PDB file of C-alpha atoms in Angstrom:
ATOM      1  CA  UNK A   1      26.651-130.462 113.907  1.00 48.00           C
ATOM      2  CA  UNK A   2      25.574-130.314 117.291  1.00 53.00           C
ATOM      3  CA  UNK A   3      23.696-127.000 117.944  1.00 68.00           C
ATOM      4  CA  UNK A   4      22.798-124.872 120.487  1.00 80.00           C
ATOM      5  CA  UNK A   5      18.762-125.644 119.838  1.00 82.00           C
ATOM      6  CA  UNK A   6      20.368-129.505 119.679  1.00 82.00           C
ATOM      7  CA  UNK A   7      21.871-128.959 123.470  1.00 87.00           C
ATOM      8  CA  UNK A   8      18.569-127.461 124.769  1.00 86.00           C
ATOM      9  CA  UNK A   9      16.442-130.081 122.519  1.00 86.00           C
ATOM     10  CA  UNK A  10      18.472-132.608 124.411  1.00 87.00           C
ATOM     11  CA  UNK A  11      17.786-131.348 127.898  1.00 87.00           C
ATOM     12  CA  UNK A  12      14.400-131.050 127.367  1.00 86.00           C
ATOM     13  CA  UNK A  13      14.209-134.771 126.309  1.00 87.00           C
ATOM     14  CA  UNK A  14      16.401-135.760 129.837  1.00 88.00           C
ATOM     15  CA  UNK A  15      13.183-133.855 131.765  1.00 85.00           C
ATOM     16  CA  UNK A  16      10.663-135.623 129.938  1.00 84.00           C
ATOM     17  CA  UNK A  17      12.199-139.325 130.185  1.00 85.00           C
ATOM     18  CA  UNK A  18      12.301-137.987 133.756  1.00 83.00           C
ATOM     19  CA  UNK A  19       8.686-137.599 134.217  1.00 79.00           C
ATOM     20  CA  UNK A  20       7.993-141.157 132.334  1.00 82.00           C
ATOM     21  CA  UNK A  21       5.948-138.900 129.245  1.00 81.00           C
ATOM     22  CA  UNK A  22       6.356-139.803 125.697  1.00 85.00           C
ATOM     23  CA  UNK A  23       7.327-137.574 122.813  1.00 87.00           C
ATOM     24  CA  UNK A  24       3.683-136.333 120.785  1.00 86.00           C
ATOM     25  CA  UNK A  25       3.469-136.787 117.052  1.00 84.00           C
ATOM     26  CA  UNK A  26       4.052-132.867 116.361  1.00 86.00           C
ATOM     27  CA  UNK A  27       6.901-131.210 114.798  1.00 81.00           C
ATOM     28  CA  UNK A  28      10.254-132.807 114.456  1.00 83.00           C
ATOM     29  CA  UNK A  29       9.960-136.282 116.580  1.00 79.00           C
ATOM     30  CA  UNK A  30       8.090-134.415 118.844  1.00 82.00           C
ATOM     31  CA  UNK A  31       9.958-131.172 119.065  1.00 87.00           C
ATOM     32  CA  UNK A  32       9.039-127.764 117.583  1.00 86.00           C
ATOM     33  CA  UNK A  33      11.736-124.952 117.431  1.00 83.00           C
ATOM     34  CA  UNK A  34      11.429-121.201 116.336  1.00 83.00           C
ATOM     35  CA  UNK A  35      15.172-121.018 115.102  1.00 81.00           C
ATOM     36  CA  UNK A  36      15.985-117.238 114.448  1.00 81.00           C
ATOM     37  CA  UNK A  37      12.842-115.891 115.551  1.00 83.00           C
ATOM     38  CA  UNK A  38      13.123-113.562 118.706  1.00 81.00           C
ATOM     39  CA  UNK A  39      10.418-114.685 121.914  1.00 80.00           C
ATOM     40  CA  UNK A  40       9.204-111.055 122.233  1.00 82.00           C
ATOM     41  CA  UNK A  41       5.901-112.313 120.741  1.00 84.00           C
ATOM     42  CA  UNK A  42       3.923-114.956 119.644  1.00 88.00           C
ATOM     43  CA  UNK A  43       4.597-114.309 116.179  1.00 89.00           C
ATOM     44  CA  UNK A  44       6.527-117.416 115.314  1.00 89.00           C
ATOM     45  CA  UNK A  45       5.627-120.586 113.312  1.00 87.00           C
ATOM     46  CA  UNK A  46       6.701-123.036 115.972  1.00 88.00           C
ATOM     47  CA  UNK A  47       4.478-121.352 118.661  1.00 88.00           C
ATOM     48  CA  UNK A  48       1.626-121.235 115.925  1.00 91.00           C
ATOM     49  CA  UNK A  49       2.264-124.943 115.154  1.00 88.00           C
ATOM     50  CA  UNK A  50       1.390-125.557 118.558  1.00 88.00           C
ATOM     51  CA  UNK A  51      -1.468-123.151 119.361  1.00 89.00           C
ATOM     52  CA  UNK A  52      -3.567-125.016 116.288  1.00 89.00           C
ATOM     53  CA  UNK A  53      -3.180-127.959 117.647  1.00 88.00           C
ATOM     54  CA  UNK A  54      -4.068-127.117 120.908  1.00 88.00           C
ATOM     55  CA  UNK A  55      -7.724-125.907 119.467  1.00 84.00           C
ATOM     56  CA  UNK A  56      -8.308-128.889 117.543  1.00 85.00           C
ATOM     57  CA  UNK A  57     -11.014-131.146 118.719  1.00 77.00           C
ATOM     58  CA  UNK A  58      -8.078-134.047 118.954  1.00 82.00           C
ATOM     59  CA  UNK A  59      -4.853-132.772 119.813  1.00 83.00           C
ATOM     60  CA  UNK A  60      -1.784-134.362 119.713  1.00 84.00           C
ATOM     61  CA  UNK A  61      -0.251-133.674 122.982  1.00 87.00           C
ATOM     62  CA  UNK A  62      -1.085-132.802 126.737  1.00 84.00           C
ATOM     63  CA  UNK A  63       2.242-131.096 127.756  1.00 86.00           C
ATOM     64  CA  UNK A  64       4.624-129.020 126.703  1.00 87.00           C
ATOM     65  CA  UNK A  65       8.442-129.306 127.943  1.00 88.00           C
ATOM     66  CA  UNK A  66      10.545-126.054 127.150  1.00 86.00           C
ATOM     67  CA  UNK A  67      14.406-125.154 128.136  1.00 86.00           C
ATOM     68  CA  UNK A  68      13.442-121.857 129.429  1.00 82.00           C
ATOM     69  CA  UNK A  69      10.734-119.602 130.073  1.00 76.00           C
ATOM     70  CA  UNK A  70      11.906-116.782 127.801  1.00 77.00           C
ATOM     71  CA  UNK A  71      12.352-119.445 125.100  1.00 78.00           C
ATOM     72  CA  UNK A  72       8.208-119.575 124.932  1.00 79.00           C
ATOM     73  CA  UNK A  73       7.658-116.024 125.185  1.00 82.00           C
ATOM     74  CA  UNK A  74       8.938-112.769 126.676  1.00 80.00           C
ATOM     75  CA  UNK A  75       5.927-111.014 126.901  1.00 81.00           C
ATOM     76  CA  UNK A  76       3.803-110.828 130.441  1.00 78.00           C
ATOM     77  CA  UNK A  77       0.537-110.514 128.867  1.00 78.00           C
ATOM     78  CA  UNK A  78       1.241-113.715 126.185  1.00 84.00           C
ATOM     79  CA  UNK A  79       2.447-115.673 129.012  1.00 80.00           C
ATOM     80  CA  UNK A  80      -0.570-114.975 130.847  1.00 77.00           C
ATOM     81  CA  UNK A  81      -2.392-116.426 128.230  1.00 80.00           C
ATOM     82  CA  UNK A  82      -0.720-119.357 127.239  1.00 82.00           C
ATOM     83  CA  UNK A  83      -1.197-120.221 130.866  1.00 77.00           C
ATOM     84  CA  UNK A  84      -4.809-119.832 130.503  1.00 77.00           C
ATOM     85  CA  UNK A  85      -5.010-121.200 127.346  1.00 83.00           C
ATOM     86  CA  UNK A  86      -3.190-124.485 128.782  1.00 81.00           C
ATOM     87  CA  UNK A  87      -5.104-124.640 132.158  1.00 78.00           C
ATOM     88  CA  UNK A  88      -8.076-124.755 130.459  1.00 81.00           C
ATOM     89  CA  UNK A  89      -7.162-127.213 128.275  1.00 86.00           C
ATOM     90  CA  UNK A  90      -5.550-129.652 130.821  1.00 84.00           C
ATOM     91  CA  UNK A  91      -2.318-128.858 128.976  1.00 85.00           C
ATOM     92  CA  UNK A  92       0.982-129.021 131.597  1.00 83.00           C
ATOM     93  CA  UNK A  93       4.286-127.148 130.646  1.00 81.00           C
ATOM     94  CA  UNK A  94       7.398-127.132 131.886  1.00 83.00           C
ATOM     95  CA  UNK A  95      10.775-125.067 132.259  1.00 83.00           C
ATOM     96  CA  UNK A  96      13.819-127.540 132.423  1.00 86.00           C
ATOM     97  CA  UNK A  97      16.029-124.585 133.326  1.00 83.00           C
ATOM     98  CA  UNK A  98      14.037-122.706 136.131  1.00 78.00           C
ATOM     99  CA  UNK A  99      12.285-126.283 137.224  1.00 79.00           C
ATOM    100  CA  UNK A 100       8.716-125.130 137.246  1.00 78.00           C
ATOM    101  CA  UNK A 101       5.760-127.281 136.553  1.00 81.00           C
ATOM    102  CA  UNK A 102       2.473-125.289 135.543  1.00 75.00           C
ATOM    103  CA  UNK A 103       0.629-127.941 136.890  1.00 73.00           C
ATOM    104  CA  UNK A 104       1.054-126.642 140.561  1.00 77.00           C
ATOM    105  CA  UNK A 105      -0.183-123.182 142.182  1.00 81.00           C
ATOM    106  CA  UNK A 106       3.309-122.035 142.874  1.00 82.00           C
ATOM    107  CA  UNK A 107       4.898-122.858 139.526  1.00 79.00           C
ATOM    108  CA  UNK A 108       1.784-120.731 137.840  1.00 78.00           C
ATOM    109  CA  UNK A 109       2.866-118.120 140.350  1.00 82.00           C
ATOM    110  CA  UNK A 110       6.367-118.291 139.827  1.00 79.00           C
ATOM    111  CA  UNK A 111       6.402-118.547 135.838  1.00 72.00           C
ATOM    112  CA  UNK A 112       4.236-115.239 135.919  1.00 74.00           C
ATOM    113  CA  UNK A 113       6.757-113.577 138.320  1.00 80.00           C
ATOM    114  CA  UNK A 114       9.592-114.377 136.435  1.00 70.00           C
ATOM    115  CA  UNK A 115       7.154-113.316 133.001  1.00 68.00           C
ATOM    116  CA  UNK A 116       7.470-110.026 134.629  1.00 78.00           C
ATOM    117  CA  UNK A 117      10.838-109.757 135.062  1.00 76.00           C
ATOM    118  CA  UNK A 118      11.767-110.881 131.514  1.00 69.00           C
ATOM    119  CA  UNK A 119       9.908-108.620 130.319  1.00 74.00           C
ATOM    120  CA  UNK A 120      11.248-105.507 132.737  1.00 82.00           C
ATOM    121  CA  UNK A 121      14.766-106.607 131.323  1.00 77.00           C
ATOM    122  CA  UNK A 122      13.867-106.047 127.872  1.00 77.00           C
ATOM    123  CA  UNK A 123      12.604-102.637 128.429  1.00 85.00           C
ATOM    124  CA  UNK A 124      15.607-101.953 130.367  1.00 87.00           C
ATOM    125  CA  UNK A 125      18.043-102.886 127.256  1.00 85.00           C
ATOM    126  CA  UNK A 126      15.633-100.940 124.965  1.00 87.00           C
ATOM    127  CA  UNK A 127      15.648 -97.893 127.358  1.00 91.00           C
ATOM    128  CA  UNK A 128      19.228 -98.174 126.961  1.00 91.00           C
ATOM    129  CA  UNK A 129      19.714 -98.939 123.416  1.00 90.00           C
ATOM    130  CA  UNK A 130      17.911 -95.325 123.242  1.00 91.00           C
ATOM    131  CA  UNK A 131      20.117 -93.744 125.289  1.00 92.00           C
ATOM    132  CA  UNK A 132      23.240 -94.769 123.564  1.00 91.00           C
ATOM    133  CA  UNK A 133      21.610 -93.693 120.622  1.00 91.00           C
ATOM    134  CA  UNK A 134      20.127 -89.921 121.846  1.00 93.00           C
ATOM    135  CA  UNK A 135      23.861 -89.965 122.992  1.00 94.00           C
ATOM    136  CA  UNK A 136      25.513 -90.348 119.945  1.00 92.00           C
ATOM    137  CA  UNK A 137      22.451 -88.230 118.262  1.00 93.00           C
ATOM    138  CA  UNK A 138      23.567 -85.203 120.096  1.00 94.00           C
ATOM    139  CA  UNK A 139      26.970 -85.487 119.439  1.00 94.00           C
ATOM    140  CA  UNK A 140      25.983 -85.182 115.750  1.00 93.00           C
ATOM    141  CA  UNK A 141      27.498 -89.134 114.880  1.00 92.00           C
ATOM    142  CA  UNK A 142      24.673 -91.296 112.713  1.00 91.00           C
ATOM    143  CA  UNK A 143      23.274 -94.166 114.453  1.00 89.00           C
ATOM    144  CA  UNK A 144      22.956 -96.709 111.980  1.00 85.00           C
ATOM    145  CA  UNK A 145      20.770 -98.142 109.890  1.00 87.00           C
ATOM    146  CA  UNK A 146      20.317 -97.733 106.385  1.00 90.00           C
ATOM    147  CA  UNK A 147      22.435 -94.784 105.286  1.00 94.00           C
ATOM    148  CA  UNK A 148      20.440 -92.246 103.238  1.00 96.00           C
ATOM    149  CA  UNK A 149      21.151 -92.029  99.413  1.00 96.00           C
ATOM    150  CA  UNK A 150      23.992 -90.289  98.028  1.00 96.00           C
ATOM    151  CA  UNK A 151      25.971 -91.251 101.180  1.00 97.00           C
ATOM    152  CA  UNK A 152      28.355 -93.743 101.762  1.00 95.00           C
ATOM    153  CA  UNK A 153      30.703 -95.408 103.942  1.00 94.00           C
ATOM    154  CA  UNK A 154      34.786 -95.644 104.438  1.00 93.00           C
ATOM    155  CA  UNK A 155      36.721 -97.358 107.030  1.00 91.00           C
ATOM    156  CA  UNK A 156      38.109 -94.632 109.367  1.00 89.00           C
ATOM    157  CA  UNK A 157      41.179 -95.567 111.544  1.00 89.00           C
ATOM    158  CA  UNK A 158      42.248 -98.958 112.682  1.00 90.00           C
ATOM    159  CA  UNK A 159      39.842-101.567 113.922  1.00 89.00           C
ATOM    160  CA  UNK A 160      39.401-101.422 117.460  1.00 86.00           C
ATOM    161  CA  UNK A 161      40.073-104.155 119.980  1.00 88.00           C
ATOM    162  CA  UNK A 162      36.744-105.866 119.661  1.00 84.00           C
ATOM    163  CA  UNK A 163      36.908-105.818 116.531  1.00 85.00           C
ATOM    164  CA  UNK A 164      35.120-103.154 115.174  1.00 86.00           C
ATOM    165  CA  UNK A 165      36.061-101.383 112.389  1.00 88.00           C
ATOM    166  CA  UNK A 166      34.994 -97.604 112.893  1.00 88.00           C
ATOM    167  CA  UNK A 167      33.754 -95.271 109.785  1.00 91.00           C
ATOM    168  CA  UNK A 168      32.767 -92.689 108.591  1.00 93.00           C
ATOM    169  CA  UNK A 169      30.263 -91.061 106.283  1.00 95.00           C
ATOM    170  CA  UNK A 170      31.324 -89.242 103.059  1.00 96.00           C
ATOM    171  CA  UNK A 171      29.180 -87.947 100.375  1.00 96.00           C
ATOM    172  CA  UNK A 172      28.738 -90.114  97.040  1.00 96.00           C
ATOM    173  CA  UNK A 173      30.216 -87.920  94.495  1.00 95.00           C
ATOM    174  CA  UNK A 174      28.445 -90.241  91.717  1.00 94.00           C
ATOM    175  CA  UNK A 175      25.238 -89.831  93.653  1.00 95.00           C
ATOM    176  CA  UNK A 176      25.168 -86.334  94.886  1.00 96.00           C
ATOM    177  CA  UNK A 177      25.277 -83.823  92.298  1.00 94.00           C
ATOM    178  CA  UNK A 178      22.616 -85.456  90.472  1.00 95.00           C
ATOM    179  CA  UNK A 179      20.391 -85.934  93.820  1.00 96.00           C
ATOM    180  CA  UNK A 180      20.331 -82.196  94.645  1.00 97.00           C
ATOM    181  CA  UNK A 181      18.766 -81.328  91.540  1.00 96.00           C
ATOM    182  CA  UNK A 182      15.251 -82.386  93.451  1.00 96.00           C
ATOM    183  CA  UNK A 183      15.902 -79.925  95.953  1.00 97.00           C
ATOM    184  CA  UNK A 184      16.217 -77.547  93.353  1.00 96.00           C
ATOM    185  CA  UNK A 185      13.597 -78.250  91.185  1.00 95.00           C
ATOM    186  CA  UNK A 186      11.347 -78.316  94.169  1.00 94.00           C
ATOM    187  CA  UNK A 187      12.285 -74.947  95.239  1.00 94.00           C
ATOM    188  CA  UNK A 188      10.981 -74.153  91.493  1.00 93.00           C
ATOM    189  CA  UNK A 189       8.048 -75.149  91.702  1.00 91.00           C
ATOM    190  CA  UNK A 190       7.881 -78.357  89.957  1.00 92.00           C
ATOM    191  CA  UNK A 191       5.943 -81.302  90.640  1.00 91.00           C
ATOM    192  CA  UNK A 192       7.070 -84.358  91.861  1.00 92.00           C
ATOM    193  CA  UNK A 193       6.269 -86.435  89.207  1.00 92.00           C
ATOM    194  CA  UNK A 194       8.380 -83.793  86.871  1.00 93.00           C
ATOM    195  CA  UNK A 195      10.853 -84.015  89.412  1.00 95.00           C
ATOM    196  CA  UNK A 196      11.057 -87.570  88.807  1.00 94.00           C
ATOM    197  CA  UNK A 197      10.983 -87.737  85.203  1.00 95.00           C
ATOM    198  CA  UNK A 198      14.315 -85.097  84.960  1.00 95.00           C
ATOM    199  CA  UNK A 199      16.600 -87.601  87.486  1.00 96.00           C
ATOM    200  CA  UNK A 200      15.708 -90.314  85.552  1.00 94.00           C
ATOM    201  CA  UNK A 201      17.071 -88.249  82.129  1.00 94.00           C
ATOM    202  CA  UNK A 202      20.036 -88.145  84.044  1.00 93.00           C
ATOM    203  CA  UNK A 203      20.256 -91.337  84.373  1.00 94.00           C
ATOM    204  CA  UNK A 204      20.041 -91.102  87.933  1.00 95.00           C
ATOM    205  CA  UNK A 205      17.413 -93.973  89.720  1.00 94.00           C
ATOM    206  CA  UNK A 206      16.546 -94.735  92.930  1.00 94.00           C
ATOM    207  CA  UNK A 207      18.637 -96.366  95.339  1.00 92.00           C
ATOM    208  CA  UNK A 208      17.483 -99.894  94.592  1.00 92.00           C
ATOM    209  CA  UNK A 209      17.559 -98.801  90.731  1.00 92.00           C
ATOM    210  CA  UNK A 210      14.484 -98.559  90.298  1.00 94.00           C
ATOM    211  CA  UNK A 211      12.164 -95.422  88.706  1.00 94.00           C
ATOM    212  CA  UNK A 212      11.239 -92.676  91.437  1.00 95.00           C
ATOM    213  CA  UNK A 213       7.560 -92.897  93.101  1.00 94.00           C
ATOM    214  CA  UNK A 214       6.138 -89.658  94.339  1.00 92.00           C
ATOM    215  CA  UNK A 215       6.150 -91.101  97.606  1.00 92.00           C
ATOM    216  CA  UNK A 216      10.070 -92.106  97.657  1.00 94.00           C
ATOM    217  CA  UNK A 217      10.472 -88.367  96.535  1.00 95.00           C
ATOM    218  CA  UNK A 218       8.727 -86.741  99.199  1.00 93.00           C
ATOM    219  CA  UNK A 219      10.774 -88.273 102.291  1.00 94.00           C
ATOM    220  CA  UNK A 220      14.037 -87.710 100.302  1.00 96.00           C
ATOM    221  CA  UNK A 221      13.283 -83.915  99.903  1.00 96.00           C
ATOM    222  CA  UNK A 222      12.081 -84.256 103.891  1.00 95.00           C
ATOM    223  CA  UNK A 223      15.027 -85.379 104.860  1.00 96.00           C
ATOM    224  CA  UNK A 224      16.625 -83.244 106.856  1.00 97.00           C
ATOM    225  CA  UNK A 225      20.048 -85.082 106.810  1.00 97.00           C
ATOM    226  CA  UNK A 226      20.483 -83.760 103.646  1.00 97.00           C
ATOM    227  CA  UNK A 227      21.401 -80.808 104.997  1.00 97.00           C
ATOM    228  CA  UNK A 228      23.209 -81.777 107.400  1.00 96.00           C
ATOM    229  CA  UNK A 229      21.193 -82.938 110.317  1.00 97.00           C
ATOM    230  CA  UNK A 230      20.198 -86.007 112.213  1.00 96.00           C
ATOM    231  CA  UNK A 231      16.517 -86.582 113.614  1.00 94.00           C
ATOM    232  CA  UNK A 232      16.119 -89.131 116.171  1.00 93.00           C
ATOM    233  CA  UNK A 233      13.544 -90.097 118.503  1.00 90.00           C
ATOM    234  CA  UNK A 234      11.978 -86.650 118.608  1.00 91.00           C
ATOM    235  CA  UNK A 235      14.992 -84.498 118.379  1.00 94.00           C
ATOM    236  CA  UNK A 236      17.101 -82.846 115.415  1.00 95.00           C
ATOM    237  CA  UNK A 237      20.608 -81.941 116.411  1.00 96.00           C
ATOM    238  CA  UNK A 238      23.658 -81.127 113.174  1.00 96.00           C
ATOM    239  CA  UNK A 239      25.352 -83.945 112.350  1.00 95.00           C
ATOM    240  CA  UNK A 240      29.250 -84.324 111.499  1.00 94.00           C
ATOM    241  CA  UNK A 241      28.631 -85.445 107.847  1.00 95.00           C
ATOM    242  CA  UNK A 242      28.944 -83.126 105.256  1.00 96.00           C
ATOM    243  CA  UNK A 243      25.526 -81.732 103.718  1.00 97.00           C
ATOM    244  CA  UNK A 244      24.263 -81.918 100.053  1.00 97.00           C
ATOM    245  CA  UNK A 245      21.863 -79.119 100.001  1.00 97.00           C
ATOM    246  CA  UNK A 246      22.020 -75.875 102.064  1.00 96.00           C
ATOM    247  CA  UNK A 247      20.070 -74.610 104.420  1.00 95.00           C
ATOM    248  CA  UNK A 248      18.399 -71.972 102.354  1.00 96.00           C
ATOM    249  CA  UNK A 249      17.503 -74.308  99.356  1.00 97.00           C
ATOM    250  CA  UNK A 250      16.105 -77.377 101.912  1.00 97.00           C
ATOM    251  CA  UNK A 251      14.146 -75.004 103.461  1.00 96.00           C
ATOM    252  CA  UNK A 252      12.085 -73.022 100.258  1.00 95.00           C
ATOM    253  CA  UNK A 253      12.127 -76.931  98.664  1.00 95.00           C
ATOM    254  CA  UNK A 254      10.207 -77.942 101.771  1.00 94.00           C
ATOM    255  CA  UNK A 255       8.284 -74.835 101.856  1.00 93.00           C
ATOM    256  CA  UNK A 256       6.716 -75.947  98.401  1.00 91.00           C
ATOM    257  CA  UNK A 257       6.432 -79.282  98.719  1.00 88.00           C
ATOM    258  CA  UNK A 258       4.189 -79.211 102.001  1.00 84.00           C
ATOM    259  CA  UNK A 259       2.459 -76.196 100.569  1.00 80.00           C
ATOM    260  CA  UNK A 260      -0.427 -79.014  99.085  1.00 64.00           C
ATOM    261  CA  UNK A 261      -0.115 -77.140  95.211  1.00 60.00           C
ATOM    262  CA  UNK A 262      -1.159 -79.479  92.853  1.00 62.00           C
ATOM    263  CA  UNK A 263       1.656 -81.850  91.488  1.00 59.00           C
ATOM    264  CA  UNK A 264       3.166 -81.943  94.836  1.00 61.00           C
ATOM    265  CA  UNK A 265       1.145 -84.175  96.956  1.00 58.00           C
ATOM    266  CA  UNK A 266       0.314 -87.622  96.891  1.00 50.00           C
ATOM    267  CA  UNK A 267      -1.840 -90.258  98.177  1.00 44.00           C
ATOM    268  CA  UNK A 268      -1.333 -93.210 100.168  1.00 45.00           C
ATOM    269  CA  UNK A 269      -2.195 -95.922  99.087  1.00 44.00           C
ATOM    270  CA  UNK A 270      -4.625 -97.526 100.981  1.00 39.00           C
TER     271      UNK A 270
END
């Protein structure tokens, strides 16, 4: 099938039959993708691909021809670099869609303005990402992710126009009763590793069915959605879904558990 990285692919080909260049020997018949890697970074085996070969002795190409500029790289300072990095190695690149050609002042100029800008509109859509989410924080409404253990979700009302289907979160009833036994074993005293041992009795593992670490232990019992809250970016504000220990229990667990008595802390491994 035809794709997307096919249309730009093509394009790219149309500039460089333009210019009277040849395709290099590097990637795919001369073309190197980074299919489902994002261009916030440089982080990416296509980009890699090409930054060896640029720092061998004999490389095999002197130009690069790319659809657009946020297709190499979304970051100012990487940019900056790569154009560096190619200057100083007589390397040429090209954006098909905003027609710039590093090989002139003003195209080095403009790539590096438009760098900038790239990069101010993914800060923008983060900055609001956040917001959206400190929204939805402090009307006590969970903001995705991976739903903490002994939770789950259940379609709530009918799909919405986009498509959506809206939920909401319920306590696990197979999950729960078993899980708050660590709260309340903490708040007597016991050690993690004993704390541990006694869900696993009950036939009760970890999330991914697997034994319980110390360390897995210690940010359950932390948790404070467990009783009830959400914590986000900073803040704690109570959340809408129903809590599996109280108050008075997550609070004398926690007291224990950050106490440092023996049994209790653990470790990281280094």
């Amino acid at each position: 099938d035809f794709t997307t990285l096919d249309a730009q692919a093509h394009h790219c080909k149309n500039m460089l039959d333009a210019f009277g260049y040849e395709m290099a020997n590097i990637g795919k018949k001369g073309v190197v993708n980074d299919d489902g890697f994002s261009g916030k970074d440089l982080n990416r085996p296509g980009i890699q691909k090409i930054l060896e070969d640029v720092n061998k002795k004999k490389r095999s190409f002197d130009g690069i021809i790319f659809f657009r500029l946020d297709r190499l790289t979304r970051n100012p300072r990487d940019l900056y670099s790569l154009i560096d990095l190619f200057r100083d190695n007589d390397i040429d690149f090209i954006s098909v869609r905003e027609n710039l050609d590093s090989s002139t002042a003003i195209g080095r100029v403009v790539i590096g303005i438009l760098g900038l800008l790239s990069a101010f509109e993914r800060e923008l859509t983060g900055e609001r990402v956040k917001a959206s989410a400190l929204a939805r924080v402090r009307q006590g409404r969970w903001v995705g992710g991976q739903l903490p253990y002994g939770y789950k979700l259940i379609p709530d009302g009918e799909r919405l126009p986009n498509g959506t289907q809206p939920n909401k979160i319920i306590v696990d009833e197979d999950v729960a009763p078993k899980l708050k036994l660590a709260w309340e074993l903490a708040a007597d005293n016991k050690s993690l590793t004993e704390i541990g041992l006694e869900l696993q009795k009950r036939d009760l593992l970890t999330s991914t069915n697997k034994p319980w670490r110390r360390q897995s232990l210690s940010h359950l019992i932390k948790n404070p959605f467990y009783k009830g809250y959400i914590h986000y970016s900073g803040e704690m504000h109570k959340g809408t879904h129903q809590a599996i220990v109280d108050d008075k229990l997550w609070e004398r667990a926690n007291r224990i558990l950050t106490a440092k008595l023996p049994g209790h802390n653990f470790v990281p491994k280094a």
